[in-house]
Amino acid sequence: MKLAEALALRADASRRAEQLRSRVAGSARYQEGETPAEDAAALLAEAGEVLDQLESLIRRINRTNAATDVGDGTLTDALARRDVLRLRHGVVTSAADAAAGDGQRGFRQLRSELKMIPALPVADLRRQADDLARQLREVDTLIQRTNWEADLLD
């Protein structure tokens, strides 16, 4: 099985576990004299099986990520890089938006009102954000390609 397939199965198992959690909670109590909509004990057992499968998948995915070389590091390193690039892009974009006055009143109605001046170079921040977005796309493409090429470890 390829890593990408395991990632899809992990996402499915996570959704299934959440659905079962909700169904267990909805069937855990019922009114005397009525029959419950579903067997809460059976749902709880099924949730346990799904969570066991999920744990196994997560372990195998993590082992594969740590052992798979990409570029100048492992897949785990590339994932960390992607996460930080996303955060960095968000910070720089937010700073550029704030300095440009996005979402703020940017005009003066009276000459006596104080003029707002950007404390940061907006154009430079926009260029930096564009470069970070490019780097993010490149790392993400590398990760996606590796996910389809790497075999899942046991």
Short mmCIF file of C-alpha atoms in Angstrom, two decimals:
data_model
loop_
_atom_site.label_atom_id
_atom_site.label_comp_id
_atom_site.label_asym_id
_atom_site.label_seq_id
_atom_site.Cartn_x
_atom_site.Cartn_y
_atom_site.Cartn_z
CA MET A 1 0.00 0.00 0.00
CA LYS A 2 1.23 3.48 -0.82
CA LEU A 3 1.51 6.17 1.84
CA ALA A 4 -1.17 8.28 0.13
CA GLU A 5 -3.64 5.39 0.39
CA ALA A 6 -2.88 5.03 4.09
CA LEU A 7 -3.44 8.76 4.58
CA ALA A 8 -6.87 8.45 2.94
CA LEU A 9 -7.70 5.46 5.14
CA ARG A 10 -6.59 7.43 8.21
CA ALA A 11 -8.91 10.29 7.31
CA ASP A 12 -11.79 7.85 6.78
CA ALA A 13 -11.11 6.11 10.10
CA SER A 14 -11.01 9.45 11.91
CA ARG A 15 -14.36 10.47 10.42
CA ARG A 16 -15.85 7.06 11.22
CA ALA A 17 -14.64 7.23 14.83
CA GLU A 18 -16.20 10.68 15.24
CA GLN A 19 -19.50 9.47 13.75
CA LEU A 20 -19.53 6.48 16.10
CA ARG A 21 -18.73 8.72 19.08
CA SER A 22 -21.73 10.86 18.25
CA ARG A 23 -24.00 7.84 17.77
CA VAL A 24 -22.85 6.28 21.06
CA ALA A 25 -23.56 9.52 22.90
CA GLY A 26 -27.02 9.70 21.30
CA SER A 27 -27.87 6.13 22.27
CA ALA A 28 -26.21 5.95 25.68
CA ARG A 29 -29.47 6.85 27.48
CA TYR A 30 -33.06 6.21 26.61
CA GLN A 31 -36.42 6.66 28.23
CA GLU A 32 -37.85 3.86 30.32
CA GLY A 33 -40.36 1.84 28.35
CA GLU A 34 -38.81 2.82 25.02
CA THR A 35 -36.25 1.00 22.97
CA PRO A 36 -33.02 2.79 22.12
CA ALA A 37 -32.51 3.81 18.50
CA GLU A 38 -29.23 1.88 18.39
CA ASP A 39 -27.31 -0.56 20.60
CA ALA A 40 -24.84 1.73 22.38
CA ALA A 41 -22.67 -1.18 23.54
CA ALA A 42 -22.29 -2.51 19.99
CA LEU A 43 -21.50 0.99 18.70
CA LEU A 44 -18.92 1.42 21.46
CA ALA A 45 -17.29 -1.89 20.52
CA GLU A 46 -17.25 -0.89 16.86
CA ALA A 47 -15.68 2.45 17.79
CA GLY A 48 -12.97 0.57 19.68
CA GLU A 49 -12.16 -1.50 16.60
CA VAL A 50 -12.04 1.58 14.37
CA LEU A 51 -9.77 3.36 16.84
CA ASP A 52 -7.44 0.32 16.98
CA GLN A 53 -7.20 0.42 13.18
CA LEU A 54 -6.61 4.17 13.32
CA GLU A 55 -3.79 3.77 15.84
CA SER A 56 -2.13 1.14 13.65
CA LEU A 57 -2.38 3.37 10.59
CA ILE A 58 -0.98 6.38 12.44
CA ARG A 59 1.97 4.36 13.72
CA ARG A 60 2.75 3.02 10.25
CA ILE A 61 2.37 6.46 8.66
CA ASN A 62 4.66 8.04 11.25
CA ARG A 63 7.29 5.31 10.78
CA THR A 64 7.11 5.75 7.01
CA ASN A 65 7.38 9.54 7.25
CA ALA A 66 10.45 9.27 9.48
CA ALA A 67 12.17 6.70 7.25
CA THR A 68 11.40 8.21 3.83
CA ASP A 69 14.14 10.46 2.45
CA VAL A 70 13.13 13.51 0.42
CA GLY A 71 15.49 16.22 -0.67
CA ASP A 72 17.87 17.02 2.16
CA GLY A 73 15.90 15.33 4.93
CA THR A 74 13.03 13.01 5.69
CA LEU A 75 9.36 13.31 4.89
CA THR A 76 8.82 14.29 8.54
CA ASP A 77 11.23 17.19 8.01
CA ALA A 78 9.33 18.25 4.88
CA LEU A 79 6.02 18.15 6.79
CA ALA A 80 7.50 20.36 9.52
CA ARG A 81 8.82 22.76 6.87
CA ARG A 82 5.40 22.94 5.21
CA ASP A 83 3.67 23.65 8.54
CA VAL A 84 6.09 26.45 9.40
CA LEU A 85 5.90 27.93 5.89
CA ARG A 86 2.09 28.09 6.27
CA LEU A 87 2.44 29.88 9.61
CA ARG A 88 5.14 32.22 8.27
CA HIS A 89 3.03 33.05 5.20
CA GLY A 90 0.07 33.83 7.46
CA VAL A 91 2.12 36.15 9.65
CA VAL A 92 3.65 38.04 6.72
CA THR A 93 0.31 38.32 4.89
CA SER A 94 -1.41 39.54 8.04
CA ALA A 95 1.35 42.12 8.61
CA ALA A 96 1.06 43.37 5.01
CA ASP A 97 -2.74 43.60 5.27
CA ALA A 98 -2.53 45.50 8.54
CA ALA A 99 0.13 47.89 7.23
CA ALA A 100 -1.93 48.50 4.08
CA GLY A 101 -4.94 49.31 6.25
CA ASP A 102 -7.14 46.48 4.93
CA GLY A 103 -10.38 46.45 6.85
CA GLN A 104 -9.69 49.82 8.44
CA ARG A 105 -10.89 53.26 7.61
CA GLY A 106 -8.12 54.60 5.41
CA PHE A 107 -9.28 58.09 4.66
CA ARG A 108 -9.61 61.28 6.64
CA GLN A 109 -12.85 63.18 6.66
CA LEU A 110 -11.38 66.27 8.27
CA ARG A 111 -7.94 67.82 8.06
CA SER A 112 -7.80 67.72 11.84
CA GLU A 113 -7.89 63.91 11.89
CA LEU A 114 -4.57 62.14 12.20
CA LYS A 115 -3.20 60.46 9.13
CA MET A 116 -2.42 56.74 9.42
CA ILE A 117 1.04 55.79 8.17
CA PRO A 118 2.20 52.21 7.57
CA ALA A 119 4.98 51.10 9.92
CA LEU A 120 6.02 48.29 7.58
CA PRO A 121 6.93 48.24 3.87
CA VAL A 122 3.78 46.76 2.31
CA ALA A 123 5.27 46.05 -1.12
CA ASP A 124 8.24 44.20 0.39
CA LEU A 125 5.93 42.18 2.61
CA ARG A 126 3.75 41.26 -0.39
CA ARG A 127 6.85 40.09 -2.30
CA GLN A 128 7.96 38.09 0.74
CA ALA A 129 4.48 36.54 1.04
CA ASP A 130 4.57 35.60 -2.65
CA ASP A 131 7.97 33.94 -2.21
CA LEU A 132 6.74 32.04 0.85
CA ALA A 133 3.66 30.90 -1.08
CA ARG A 134 5.92 29.62 -3.89
CA GLN A 135 8.11 27.74 -1.39
CA LEU A 136 4.99 26.30 0.23
CA ARG A 137 3.67 25.06 -3.13
CA GLU A 138 7.02 23.45 -3.92
CA VAL A 139 7.25 21.66 -0.57
CA ASP A 140 3.62 20.57 -0.76
CA THR A 141 4.14 19.18 -4.27
CA LEU A 142 7.20 17.27 -3.07
CA ILE A 143 5.21 15.83 -0.16
CA GLN A 144 2.27 14.84 -2.36
CA ARG A 145 4.55 13.19 -4.93
CA THR A 146 6.36 11.29 -2.18
CA ASN A 147 3.06 10.16 -0.67
CA TRP A 148 2.20 8.43 -3.95
CA GLU A 149 5.68 6.97 -4.44
CA ALA A 150 6.50 5.73 -0.92
CA ASP A 151 5.36 2.31 0.24
CA LEU A 152 3.82 2.18 3.71
CA LEU A 153 6.08 0.47 6.25
CA ASP A 154 4.82 -2.23 8.59
#
